[in-house]
């Protein structure tokens, strides 16, 4: 076997490994959602009263809202009262040595050994296992530079001024049904603050993993890049095989102040369910960044391969003059997966510009929708947007749909939109096979070629992982 | 014998195109196939390499004594059969170099050899590209995307040189080439001509045959080989056309 094949073999044999679950004692709240549960959760986490009150407020907002149904998705009604809203490993370890070896093994199986990650050049890992952070590395080093990289629970206790100032400032609790739910019950997540003029020297990474059965996951992430700072943050996830659908409703808020830049990369690999979509994760995510100051920049890059259902529109609010928003996305749907994903670029400041590159790949019975909004407000003199939405179909039972929306209130705006749909042709496959490349490698080669512009935007370590994941996801989708 | 085709019958869709064809290709020889449009020349090459459109309905094809009609296309390729395409397909986003290296290393692995590393590969690819009059930048472009007709043909020959196959089928490699391109392509072919290799050159023109001297000429008509001869057949064809050869039968 050559390197390439070994790698494929490795990835292939990982498919079922990802579908394991680890035995650890959980302390789980009884299923259901009401004020008492929220108080229990908040108390468990030792939160100050103001936070508890925020949660209760969000809960009341959520109760009055209706679940949105406008996305191009089909799924059964979710019973929010059957979900358990809190699960945590019993004892909270102080260092990695104290982490349950079962958990460490789980990470190793997922190909993300914490021990090695520490040594890996430039990667600091904040691992979230279920709902509570269990290990944070490089924290001390970052601290010296004034960078805060910790769990959101810790930040609520340690940095209340920052939390009170910025949490809910980008995604208000009333923003949408899932954001309101998250605001009421979020369990943990990551907090990053990069002070003025500091360039974060490491790629910050978090790996999420759903473990407790029937437990909703409600991560909350808040990243603040102060004036003239830079940070690159990587989020990746993978989930075990399950029979029941699991709800995941995360909220991510990014704030880039004057001259600051945030690069946010995601590899999303939640369990997609079986051929019929049974047991897959429902992933309803609200991700939004605001370019608050002039010359600021926010760049979203995502590789979406997992989940039974994905509902996700990482967006940029371009408030500061000359600010820049970018969205690079690869979304794959195969088996019975459904994805409705895209972005919103809201131009408010002068000379703001945005770029959208979306690559949708559909195989087997997968349904892939791109939904994008480009909004140019009257104040956004000389705004520019370039959008490119390409779809690639593998086979003839899948679908690709594009819903681009454009609202422009300023005549000086320059907007360009391009969209293509193509199929992997038999002739392309045959050409590569005639040169001795087997069918699976040929498909993977064509697919990687198709998503190249997006993959090129991922940080190095992440790009290799994304490639493996694409291959794994498309396993057996041809022929 | 490199390739033995025995009473081969093949169809595309419902239409039988190869109708009981017999042909032997000798090791170390250059065979040329000529024949009118629609005679089945391209279909014959496609049948040899296992193209998905073609269905073999009778007869057999032996490559180095082994029947290949039931083999996957990639297996035939790995065993050493190469075909240049009349219209090479575009593959956006896949660089020529990446594609070439993957193909070369797939073959090396099949042969139990170590893969070529990036430096070795590039040195080799650049050298051959130069021989074919291709700019080194061509290696960094997406495979066949926006290539001119001549560039596509040169690129096919580049692949041939890199893969070093034993049986080389060139389907109208000379069509639409200007004289410089034709010379470059011929040079590529002559570069790997050896007693170990067999060429099957499909052409309408004698031009290329002046550069790459064939040992045998076969005339294909209506799905069969109707005449086999030496280089002198080309002259006769040029003077009298296919009609005369047909009547001679
Ligand atoms: N894909 C196809 N579908 C239907 N008929 C085809 C197809 N390809 C070739 N043919 C037919 O098969 C016959 C032989 O074609 P071909 O092998 O391309 O001839 P040549 O290369 O000798 O010009 C022609 O009548 C052509 O129309
Ligand atoms: Mg032809």
XYZ file of C-alpha atoms and ligand atoms in Angstrom:
756
model
C 0.000 0.000 0.000
C 1.255 3.468 -0.754
C 0.799 6.462 1.547
C -2.342 7.598 -0.192
C -4.014 4.226 0.071
C -2.970 3.722 3.636
C -4.582 7.002 4.440
C -7.777 6.038 2.695
C -7.766 2.716 4.487
C -7.299 4.507 7.748
C -10.153 6.863 7.065
C -12.443 4.115 5.882
C -11.879 1.988 8.929
C -12.697 5.012 11.030
C -16.270 5.217 9.867
C -17.707 2.945 12.462
C -15.226 3.880 15.088
C -16.760 7.311 15.203
C -20.021 5.694 16.127
C -19.023 4.474 19.534
C -19.989 5.920 22.838
C -18.043 6.003 26.002
C -19.221 4.802 29.366
C -18.925 7.465 31.993
C -21.103 8.481 34.828
C -23.276 11.396 33.982
C -25.153 13.747 36.167
C -28.125 14.516 34.026
C -31.046 16.816 34.562
C -34.425 15.150 34.093
C -35.851 15.723 30.619
C -37.966 18.813 30.091
C -37.606 22.569 30.089
C -38.974 24.991 32.643
C -37.698 27.695 34.980
C -36.675 25.150 37.606
C -34.479 23.263 35.191
C -32.826 26.499 34.127
C -32.181 27.484 37.745
C -30.779 23.993 38.417
C -28.460 24.268 35.430
C -27.320 27.768 36.337
C -26.737 26.763 39.944
C -24.790 23.648 38.919
C -22.502 25.897 37.006
C -22.151 28.275 39.934
C -23.311 31.238 37.887
C -23.953 34.709 39.317
C -27.543 35.788 39.670
C -27.484 38.180 36.731
C -26.706 35.277 34.427
C -29.512 33.177 35.872
C -31.875 36.067 35.264
C -30.691 36.440 31.671
C -31.415 32.786 31.087
C -34.895 33.077 32.551
C -35.541 36.137 30.400
C -34.433 34.211 27.300
C -36.637 31.297 28.292
C -39.700 33.577 28.433
C -38.852 34.965 25.005
C -38.413 31.475 23.611
C -41.761 30.319 24.999
C -43.498 32.955 22.881
C -41.650 32.023 19.692
C -42.446 29.484 17.032
C -40.036 27.075 15.452
C -39.123 28.346 11.978
C -40.149 26.157 9.099
C -39.042 28.210 6.103
C -35.872 26.267 5.394
C -35.809 23.708 2.603
C -35.773 20.880 5.136
C -38.054 18.059 6.146
C -37.978 16.611 9.633
C -40.285 15.440 12.374
C -41.495 17.761 15.076
C -38.949 18.090 17.863
C -40.286 17.487 21.364
C -38.371 19.993 23.445
C -39.775 18.562 26.650
C -38.192 15.171 26.038
C -34.707 16.598 25.894
C -32.407 16.643 28.867
C -30.757 20.017 29.171
C -27.855 19.254 31.426
C -25.244 16.522 31.486
C -21.755 16.755 32.859
C -19.001 14.408 33.924
C -19.261 14.213 37.719
C -15.951 15.506 38.886
C -14.336 18.417 37.151
C -10.678 17.659 36.547
C -8.096 20.335 37.195
C -5.561 19.086 34.719
C -5.374 16.641 31.860
C -3.921 14.010 34.185
C -7.191 13.969 36.025
C -9.285 13.545 32.927
C -11.182 10.295 32.737
C -9.023 7.977 30.639
C -12.199 6.907 28.849
C -12.607 10.446 27.601
C -9.034 10.718 26.495
C -9.406 7.445 24.660
C -12.498 8.786 22.964
C -10.526 11.735 21.658
C -7.778 9.473 20.500
C -10.275 7.351 18.603
C -11.529 10.471 16.948
C -8.014 11.178 15.824
C -7.566 14.169 18.128
C -5.402 13.010 20.998
C -5.114 15.903 23.424
C -1.627 14.831 24.443
C -0.407 15.091 20.899
C -2.416 18.160 20.166
C -0.474 19.959 22.853
C 2.745 19.165 21.097
C 1.384 19.964 17.683
C 2.828 23.155 16.379
C 0.739 26.107 17.297
C -2.456 24.415 18.392
C -4.030 25.141 21.740
C -7.001 22.943 22.521
C -10.022 23.689 24.607
C -11.872 20.405 24.595
C -15.550 20.353 25.365
C -16.825 16.970 26.403
C -20.556 17.081 26.588
C -21.270 20.263 28.385
C -18.297 20.996 30.576
C -14.789 21.919 29.575
C -12.381 19.264 30.723
C -9.046 20.467 29.574
C -7.438 23.659 28.415
C -3.892 23.926 27.192
C -1.566 26.756 26.339
C -3.763 28.941 28.466
C -0.850 30.179 30.509
C 1.194 31.117 27.503
C -1.702 32.992 25.992
C -2.375 34.694 29.295
C 1.070 36.258 29.217
C 0.043 38.050 26.057
C -3.224 39.105 27.639
C -5.235 36.691 25.526
C -8.140 35.073 27.302
C -9.024 31.599 26.018
C -11.329 29.725 28.353
C -14.727 28.151 28.721
C -17.668 30.473 28.636
C -18.660 29.286 32.138
C -15.328 30.394 33.475
C -15.560 33.698 31.623
C -18.965 34.401 33.169
C -17.336 34.157 36.599
C -13.954 35.689 35.830
C -14.714 38.353 33.228
C -18.299 39.479 33.893
C -17.720 42.959 32.395
C -16.742 41.513 29.005
C -19.581 39.004 29.057
C -22.155 41.586 30.062
C -20.926 43.966 27.409
C -20.727 41.540 24.492
C -22.855 38.456 25.040
C -26.194 38.839 23.214
C -24.808 41.949 21.482
C -24.402 40.221 18.123
C -27.060 37.543 18.411
C -29.763 38.934 20.715
C -31.676 36.334 22.698
C -34.778 37.183 20.692
C -32.967 36.733 17.352
C -34.578 33.457 16.451
C -36.184 30.419 18.021
C -32.989 28.396 18.343
C -30.907 31.345 19.527
C -33.484 32.050 22.237
C -33.419 28.409 23.313
C -29.643 28.461 23.424
C -29.642 31.682 25.439
C -31.809 30.017 28.060
C -30.017 26.709 28.358
C -26.491 27.053 26.929
C -24.251 24.745 28.848
C -20.746 25.613 27.831
C -18.571 26.774 25.014
C -15.574 28.919 24.387
C -14.643 32.464 25.196
C -11.809 34.299 23.496
C -10.609 37.845 24.038
C -7.589 39.209 22.184
C -6.410 42.561 23.526
C -5.511 45.635 21.514
C -2.728 45.200 18.987
C -2.069 41.546 19.811
C -1.684 38.961 17.108
C -2.629 35.589 18.561
C 0.328 33.339 17.694
C -1.596 30.071 17.849
C -4.515 28.583 16.015
C -7.132 28.244 18.736
C -9.076 25.033 18.464
C -12.047 23.417 20.087
C -13.417 20.002 19.513
C -16.978 19.289 20.388
C -18.504 15.941 20.817
C -21.949 14.821 21.774
C -21.864 11.953 24.181
C -24.776 11.764 26.531
C -27.776 10.102 24.996
C -30.823 12.252 24.441
C -28.963 15.339 25.576
C -29.277 18.519 23.630
C -26.096 20.380 22.991
C -26.195 24.105 23.383
C -22.765 25.539 22.939
C -22.148 29.217 23.202
C -19.058 30.840 21.788
C -17.988 34.446 22.095
C -14.888 35.843 20.434
C -13.792 39.441 20.800
C -10.887 40.852 18.822
C -9.985 44.224 20.229
C -8.543 47.026 18.085
C -5.767 45.980 15.749
C -5.718 42.370 16.914
C -5.857 39.083 15.022
C -7.108 35.646 15.922
C -7.733 32.423 14.048
C -10.130 30.002 15.672
C -10.885 26.440 14.597
C -13.926 24.503 15.602
C -14.323 20.855 14.750
C -16.716 18.156 15.742
C -17.628 14.542 15.298
C -20.379 12.591 16.967
C -21.128 8.994 17.855
C -23.738 6.808 16.252
C -27.158 7.151 17.794
C -30.692 5.921 17.361
C -32.503 9.054 18.367
C -32.201 12.420 16.774
C -30.144 14.787 18.764
C -30.651 18.480 18.743
C -27.705 20.808 18.505
C -28.397 24.528 18.650
C -25.230 26.505 19.040
C -24.701 30.236 19.034
C -21.468 31.881 17.993
C -20.869 35.600 18.335
C -17.830 37.360 16.901
C -16.861 40.970 17.441
C -14.050 42.591 15.488
C -13.196 46.108 16.578
C -11.262 48.693 14.560
C -8.489 47.144 12.399
C -9.072 43.709 13.937
C -9.413 40.424 12.106
C -11.121 37.165 13.067
C -10.777 34.005 11.041
C -13.246 31.340 12.109
C -12.939 27.865 10.587
C -15.268 24.953 11.141
C -15.215 21.305 10.312
C -18.614 19.925 11.117
C -18.947 16.169 11.212
C -21.872 15.358 13.447
C -23.332 11.928 12.968
C -25.467 12.138 9.792
C -27.719 9.178 10.532
C -28.113 5.974 8.565
C -29.251 5.594 4.945
C -32.703 6.773 6.022
C -31.375 9.613 8.133
C -32.299 7.852 11.386
C -30.285 8.824 14.393
C -28.578 11.799 12.849
C -27.944 15.120 14.514
C -30.205 18.116 13.949
C -27.860 21.037 13.743
C -29.526 24.440 14.062
C -26.828 27.008 14.482
C -26.736 30.770 14.692
C -23.351 32.201 13.845
C -22.841 35.877 13.366
C -19.993 38.294 13.435
C -19.993 42.030 13.545
C -17.235 44.092 12.019
C -17.784 46.857 14.513
C -14.822 49.064 13.722
C -13.357 50.453 10.524
C -11.007 48.240 8.493
C -12.040 45.191 10.450
C -12.450 41.776 8.871
C -14.328 38.587 9.634
C -13.827 35.457 7.600
C -15.921 32.303 7.988
C -14.702 29.064 6.456
C -16.752 25.936 6.921
C -16.655 22.350 5.786
C -20.012 20.786 6.536
C -20.136 17.036 6.080
C -22.206 15.778 8.985
C -25.636 16.040 10.603
C -28.947 14.696 9.391
C -30.096 18.283 9.147
C -28.026 21.428 8.970
C -29.527 24.883 9.344
C -26.762 27.374 9.440
C -25.960 30.815 8.056
C -22.717 32.286 9.366
C -23.159 35.981 8.763
C -21.293 39.254 8.837
C -22.625 42.631 9.840
C -20.293 45.121 8.165
C -20.752 48.176 10.334
C -17.303 49.754 10.237
C -16.253 51.663 7.142
C -13.956 49.632 4.845
C -14.757 46.450 6.734
C -14.594 43.085 5.001
C -16.736 39.962 5.348
C -15.942 36.587 3.826
C -17.760 33.289 3.688
C -16.176 30.179 2.244
C -18.221 27.022 2.480
C -18.212 23.422 1.396
C -21.364 21.531 2.276
C -21.786 17.873 1.442
C -25.018 15.992 1.723
C -25.182 12.285 1.082
C -27.425 9.398 2.183
C -30.589 11.186 3.373
C -28.848 14.307 4.661
C -30.379 17.726 4.260
C -28.543 20.996 4.468
C -29.903 24.496 4.243
C -26.914 26.718 4.664
C -25.444 29.940 3.407
C -24.679 33.358 4.713
C -25.883 36.875 5.207
C -23.740 39.879 4.437
C -25.206 43.065 5.837
C -23.450 46.151 4.502
C -23.861 49.222 6.689
C -20.519 51.075 6.551
C -18.974 52.831 3.568
C -16.671 50.919 1.197
C -17.557 47.637 2.833
C -16.927 44.526 0.795
C -17.961 40.915 1.035
C -17.104 37.688 -0.728
C -19.193 34.530 -0.747
C -17.842 31.281 -2.157
C -20.193 28.389 -1.619
C -19.614 24.867 -2.898
C -22.448 22.403 -2.431
C -21.965 18.715 -3.126
C -24.902 16.328 -3.212
C -24.662 12.571 -3.488
C -27.053 9.633 -3.059
C -30.317 11.172 -1.776
C -28.719 14.264 -0.249
C -30.458 17.626 -0.527
C -28.312 20.716 -0.466
C -29.643 24.253 -0.404
C -27.687 27.458 -0.520
C -29.494 30.415 0.996
C -27.721 33.719 0.928
C -28.672 37.289 1.619
C -26.702 40.308 0.516
C -28.156 43.446 2.014
C -26.818 46.869 1.150
C -28.164 49.568 3.410
C -28.589 53.161 2.285
C -25.573 54.207 4.363
C -23.255 51.711 2.629
C -21.794 53.950 -0.069
C -19.617 52.014 -2.567
C -20.315 48.588 -1.123
C -19.135 45.594 -3.100
C -20.150 41.960 -3.055
C -19.004 38.988 -5.057
C -20.931 35.733 -4.717
C -20.208 32.417 -6.324
C -22.426 29.415 -5.640
C -21.488 26.193 -7.312
C -23.230 22.863 -6.980
C -21.870 19.463 -7.843
C -24.174 16.484 -8.208
C -23.089 12.881 -7.884
C -25.757 10.543 -9.205
C -29.328 11.500 -10.041
C -31.315 11.054 -6.828
C -29.823 14.057 -5.065
C -30.676 17.716 -5.298
C -29.124 21.157 -5.240
C -31.049 24.363 -4.697
C -29.921 27.962 -4.659
C -31.815 30.789 -3.005
C -29.873 34.037 -3.391
C -31.570 37.123 -1.965
C -30.423 40.634 -2.692
C -31.639 43.869 -1.156
C -29.877 47.033 -2.167
C -30.834 50.491 -0.966
C -27.771 52.221 -2.363
C -27.280 52.666 -6.095
C -23.482 52.834 -5.821
C -23.302 49.152 -4.831
C -21.437 46.753 -7.073
C -22.806 43.268 -6.850
C -21.805 40.221 -8.799
C -23.414 36.822 -8.513
C -22.413 33.656 -10.297
C -23.949 30.228 -9.960
C -23.212 26.920 -11.638
C -24.480 23.389 -11.331
C -22.472 20.509 -12.683
C -22.360 16.762 -12.476
C -19.381 14.514 -12.138
C -19.430 13.230 -15.669
C -18.822 9.641 -16.708
C -16.296 10.999 -19.167
C -14.283 12.685 -16.370
C -14.290 9.511 -14.314
C -13.313 7.414 -17.281
C -10.482 9.711 -18.230
C -8.941 9.429 -14.765
C -9.523 5.680 -14.588
C -7.851 5.194 -17.968
C -4.802 6.707 -16.329
C -4.860 4.056 -13.611
C -6.654 6.014 -10.880
C -9.375 3.944 -9.235
C -12.948 5.132 -9.214
C -13.051 6.227 -5.598
C -9.845 8.213 -5.883
C -11.106 9.692 -9.133
C -14.283 10.928 -7.455
C -12.313 12.314 -4.574
C -9.960 14.078 -6.962
C -12.813 15.723 -8.849
C -14.545 16.734 -5.603
C -11.391 18.229 -4.118
C -10.821 20.125 -7.330
C -14.341 21.468 -7.070
C -13.877 22.743 -3.494
C -10.305 23.868 -3.845
C -10.875 27.589 -3.290
C -12.569 26.869 0.016
C -10.161 24.225 1.294
C -7.292 26.564 0.506
C -8.707 28.920 3.119
C -8.480 26.431 5.960
C -5.504 26.478 8.298
C -2.938 23.819 7.336
C -3.668 21.248 10.062
C -7.345 21.563 9.396
C -7.063 21.182 5.635
C -5.670 17.649 5.844
C -8.455 16.657 8.201
C -11.039 18.171 5.887
C -9.677 16.186 2.966
C -9.939 12.913 4.878
C -13.425 13.815 5.907
C -14.560 14.564 2.362
C -13.241 11.207 1.215
C -14.877 9.423 4.100
C -18.194 11.157 3.531
C -18.276 10.297 -0.151
C -17.271 6.678 0.447
C -19.534 4.434 -1.611
C -21.581 7.264 -3.081
C -20.592 6.324 -6.622
C -20.976 3.116 -8.562
C 2.337 -10.793 -29.012
C 1.297 -7.589 -27.235
C -2.376 -7.636 -28.148
C -4.534 -10.252 -29.833
C -8.023 -9.336 -30.914
C -10.074 -12.343 -31.867
C -13.355 -12.152 -33.733
C -14.354 -9.166 -31.626
C -17.913 -7.903 -31.659
C -18.974 -4.794 -29.790
C -21.869 -2.417 -29.702
C -22.664 1.047 -28.499
C -26.272 1.253 -27.421
C -28.194 -0.987 -29.757
C -25.819 -0.510 -32.657
C -23.196 -3.101 -33.474
C -20.054 -1.272 -34.530
C -17.230 -3.811 -34.271
C -18.283 -6.754 -36.360
C -15.973 -9.719 -36.024
C -12.654 -7.933 -35.969
C -9.308 -9.718 -35.942
C -6.033 -7.964 -35.297
C -2.656 -8.831 -33.813
C -0.334 -6.166 -32.486
C 3.266 -7.263 -32.207
C 5.617 -6.355 -29.450
C 8.057 -3.619 -30.440
C 6.109 -2.629 -33.549
C 4.237 0.436 -34.681
C 0.827 -0.347 -36.115
C -1.279 2.269 -37.837
C -4.998 2.051 -38.424
C -6.573 4.064 -41.178
C -10.077 4.058 -42.471
C -13.033 6.206 -43.415
C -15.028 8.212 -40.882
C -17.428 6.092 -38.907
C -15.551 2.858 -39.648
C -15.261 2.100 -35.913
C -11.664 3.121 -35.234
C -12.439 5.057 -32.077
C -14.859 2.393 -30.922
C -12.118 -0.192 -31.288
C -9.759 1.833 -29.086
C -12.517 2.402 -26.554
C -13.217 -1.311 -26.466
C -9.579 -2.081 -25.734
C -9.468 0.332 -22.790
C -12.873 -0.639 -21.404
C -14.918 2.483 -22.119
C -18.291 2.508 -20.376
C -20.271 3.092 -23.576
C -19.030 -0.013 -25.299
C -20.465 -3.447 -24.721
C -18.493 -6.457 -25.934
C -20.885 -9.022 -27.371
C -18.446 -11.572 -28.770
C -14.831 -12.572 -29.237
C -11.924 -11.742 -26.975
C -9.020 -9.373 -26.434
C -5.781 -10.751 -24.993
C -3.167 -8.391 -23.606
C 0.146 -10.195 -23.126
C -1.823 -13.411 -23.360
C -4.409 -12.487 -20.748
C -8.050 -11.711 -21.503
C -8.913 -8.167 -20.525
C -12.515 -7.770 -21.620
C -13.862 -8.190 -18.100
C -11.322 -5.942 -16.422
C -12.032 -2.511 -14.966
C -10.527 0.346 -16.988
C -8.042 1.221 -14.235
C -6.785 -2.332 -14.105
C -6.105 -2.345 -17.830
C -4.325 0.976 -17.438
C -2.196 -0.289 -14.577
C -1.232 -3.323 -16.616
C 0.186 -0.966 -19.213
C -2.481 0.068 -21.708
C -2.701 3.759 -22.537
C -5.053 5.588 -24.838
C -4.842 9.218 -25.843
C -8.258 10.818 -26.037
C -9.536 12.560 -29.126
C -11.184 15.178 -26.881
C -9.614 15.121 -23.411
C -12.162 16.173 -20.792
C -11.676 19.172 -18.477
C -11.340 18.642 -14.724
C -11.604 22.019 -12.961
C -9.545 22.632 -9.845
C -7.324 19.562 -10.272
C -3.881 20.671 -11.322
C -2.199 18.891 -14.144
C 0.763 18.136 -11.879
C -1.348 16.680 -9.077
C -3.256 14.511 -11.510
C -0.082 13.309 -13.231
C 1.655 12.511 -9.992
C -1.352 10.596 -8.675
C -1.520 8.571 -11.879
C 2.215 7.891 -11.947
C 2.251 6.812 -8.330
C -0.821 4.601 -8.761
C 1.116 2.764 -11.457
C 4.299 2.627 -9.410
C 2.408 1.212 -6.486
C 0.833 -1.405 -8.714
C 4.314 -2.376 -9.826
C 5.534 -2.516 -6.243
C 7.737 0.555 -6.579
C 8.218 3.418 -4.153
C 6.146 6.499 -4.997
C 7.925 9.394 -6.676
C 8.419 12.291 -4.318
C 7.432 15.794 -5.358
C 10.938 16.789 -6.413
C 11.618 13.685 -8.489
C 8.240 13.990 -10.081
C 8.686 17.649 -10.986
C 12.113 17.118 -12.457
C 10.771 14.387 -14.711
C 7.580 16.226 -15.672
C 9.482 19.419 -16.505
C 11.972 17.573 -18.641
C 9.262 15.891 -20.697
C 7.219 19.084 -20.899
C 10.270 20.801 -22.339
C 10.745 18.066 -24.903
C 7.142 18.589 -25.985
C 7.527 22.341 -26.154
C 5.155 22.883 -23.236
C 5.656 25.764 -20.829
C 6.318 24.554 -17.278
C 3.288 26.612 -16.141
C 1.088 24.093 -17.916
C 1.750 21.753 -15.016
C 0.079 24.125 -12.579
C -3.050 24.683 -14.593
C -6.271 22.780 -14.063
C -6.301 19.590 -16.092
C -7.232 20.427 -19.698
C -9.203 23.497 -18.600
C -8.891 26.156 -21.281
C -6.111 24.229 -23.048
C -5.942 24.839 -26.785
C -6.350 21.851 -29.091
C -2.597 21.577 -29.520
C -1.955 21.911 -25.781
C -4.403 19.136 -25.032
C -2.676 16.812 -27.488
C 0.772 17.604 -26.136
C -0.565 17.008 -22.657
C -1.820 13.582 -23.673
C 1.673 12.750 -24.889
C 3.129 14.093 -21.657
C 0.942 11.637 -19.757
C 2.102 8.856 -22.037
C 5.734 9.675 -21.346
C 5.211 9.873 -17.611
C 3.219 6.643 -17.381
C 5.555 4.710 -19.649
C 2.934 2.219 -20.854
C 3.555 -0.884 -22.987
C 0.634 -0.596 -25.357
C 0.011 2.919 -26.585
C -3.125 3.748 -28.506
C -3.125 7.186 -30.093
C -6.510 8.128 -31.476
C -6.141 10.962 -33.986
C -3.360 12.498 -31.961
C -2.362 14.415 -35.096
C -5.750 15.955 -35.925
C -5.811 19.716 -35.845
C -2.123 20.092 -35.060
C 0.095 22.645 -36.718
C 3.473 21.495 -37.967
C 5.366 22.451 -34.797
C 2.928 20.639 -32.577
C 2.998 17.626 -34.853
C 6.782 17.526 -34.672
C 6.711 17.830 -30.886
C 4.160 15.053 -30.541
C 6.133 12.817 -32.910
C 9.268 13.489 -30.951
C 7.489 12.372 -27.794
C 6.405 9.176 -29.467
C 9.853 8.408 -30.834
C 11.315 9.073 -27.409
C 9.740 5.974 -25.915
C 9.657 3.747 -28.959
C 11.429 0.541 -27.950
C 11.423 -3.202 -28.597
C 9.265 -3.521 -25.488
C 6.491 -1.234 -26.631
C 3.698 -1.391 -29.136
C 1.942 1.545 -30.779
C -1.471 1.651 -32.321
C -1.763 4.923 -34.212
C -5.141 5.884 -35.568
C -4.977 8.577 -38.193
C -6.467 10.051 -41.319
C -3.230 11.523 -42.531
C 0.093 10.242 -43.696
C 1.814 13.276 -42.153
C 2.413 11.753 -38.742
C 3.457 8.448 -40.283
C 6.351 10.203 -41.945
C 7.699 11.078 -38.510
C 6.743 7.870 -36.766
C 7.469 5.144 -39.223
C 4.835 2.385 -38.927
C 5.691 -1.272 -39.419
C 2.154 -2.199 -40.367
C -0.841 -0.437 -41.815
C -4.325 -1.802 -41.204
C -7.373 -0.579 -43.024
C -10.538 -0.629 -40.956
C -13.930 -0.535 -42.639
C -17.375 -1.166 -41.265
C -16.124 -2.697 -38.054
C -13.550 -5.025 -39.584
C -9.915 -4.997 -40.617
C -10.150 -5.336 -44.380
C -6.513 -5.059 -45.317
C -3.097 -5.211 -43.700
C 0.120 -4.195 -45.319
C 3.348 -2.261 -44.989
C 4.085 1.420 -45.271
C 3.484 1.278 -49.022
C -0.259 1.001 -48.348
C -0.242 4.607 -47.200
C 1.057 5.781 -50.571
C -1.529 3.687 -52.337
C -4.303 5.107 -50.166
C -3.137 8.638 -50.821
C -3.141 8.045 -54.539
C -6.301 5.996 -54.894
C -8.440 6.431 -51.749
C -10.284 3.861 -49.636
C -12.582 3.055 -52.520
C -9.808 1.419 -54.501
C -8.733 -0.720 -51.576
C -12.298 -1.774 -51.007
C -12.670 -2.882 -54.607
C -9.446 -4.778 -54.446
C -10.854 -7.105 -51.797
N -21.823 7.110 -28.357
C -22.295 6.668 -29.527
N -23.603 6.448 -29.664
C -24.100 6.004 -30.848
N -23.348 5.748 -31.914
C -22.043 5.946 -31.822
C -21.433 6.397 -30.625
N -20.102 6.509 -30.810
C -19.892 6.114 -32.084
N -21.050 5.780 -32.688
C -21.209 5.335 -34.054
O -20.350 4.259 -34.262
C -19.803 4.309 -35.553
C -18.288 4.250 -35.454
O -17.833 5.429 -34.825
P -16.299 5.666 -34.479
O -15.803 4.452 -33.815
O -16.209 6.946 -33.756
O -15.696 5.797 -35.913
P -14.293 6.392 -36.410
O -13.462 6.685 -35.217
O -13.731 5.313 -37.272
O -14.618 7.608 -37.205
C -20.323 5.560 -36.205
O -21.429 5.219 -37.048
C -20.780 6.397 -35.045
O -21.852 7.216 -35.405
Mg -12.622 8.465 -34.360
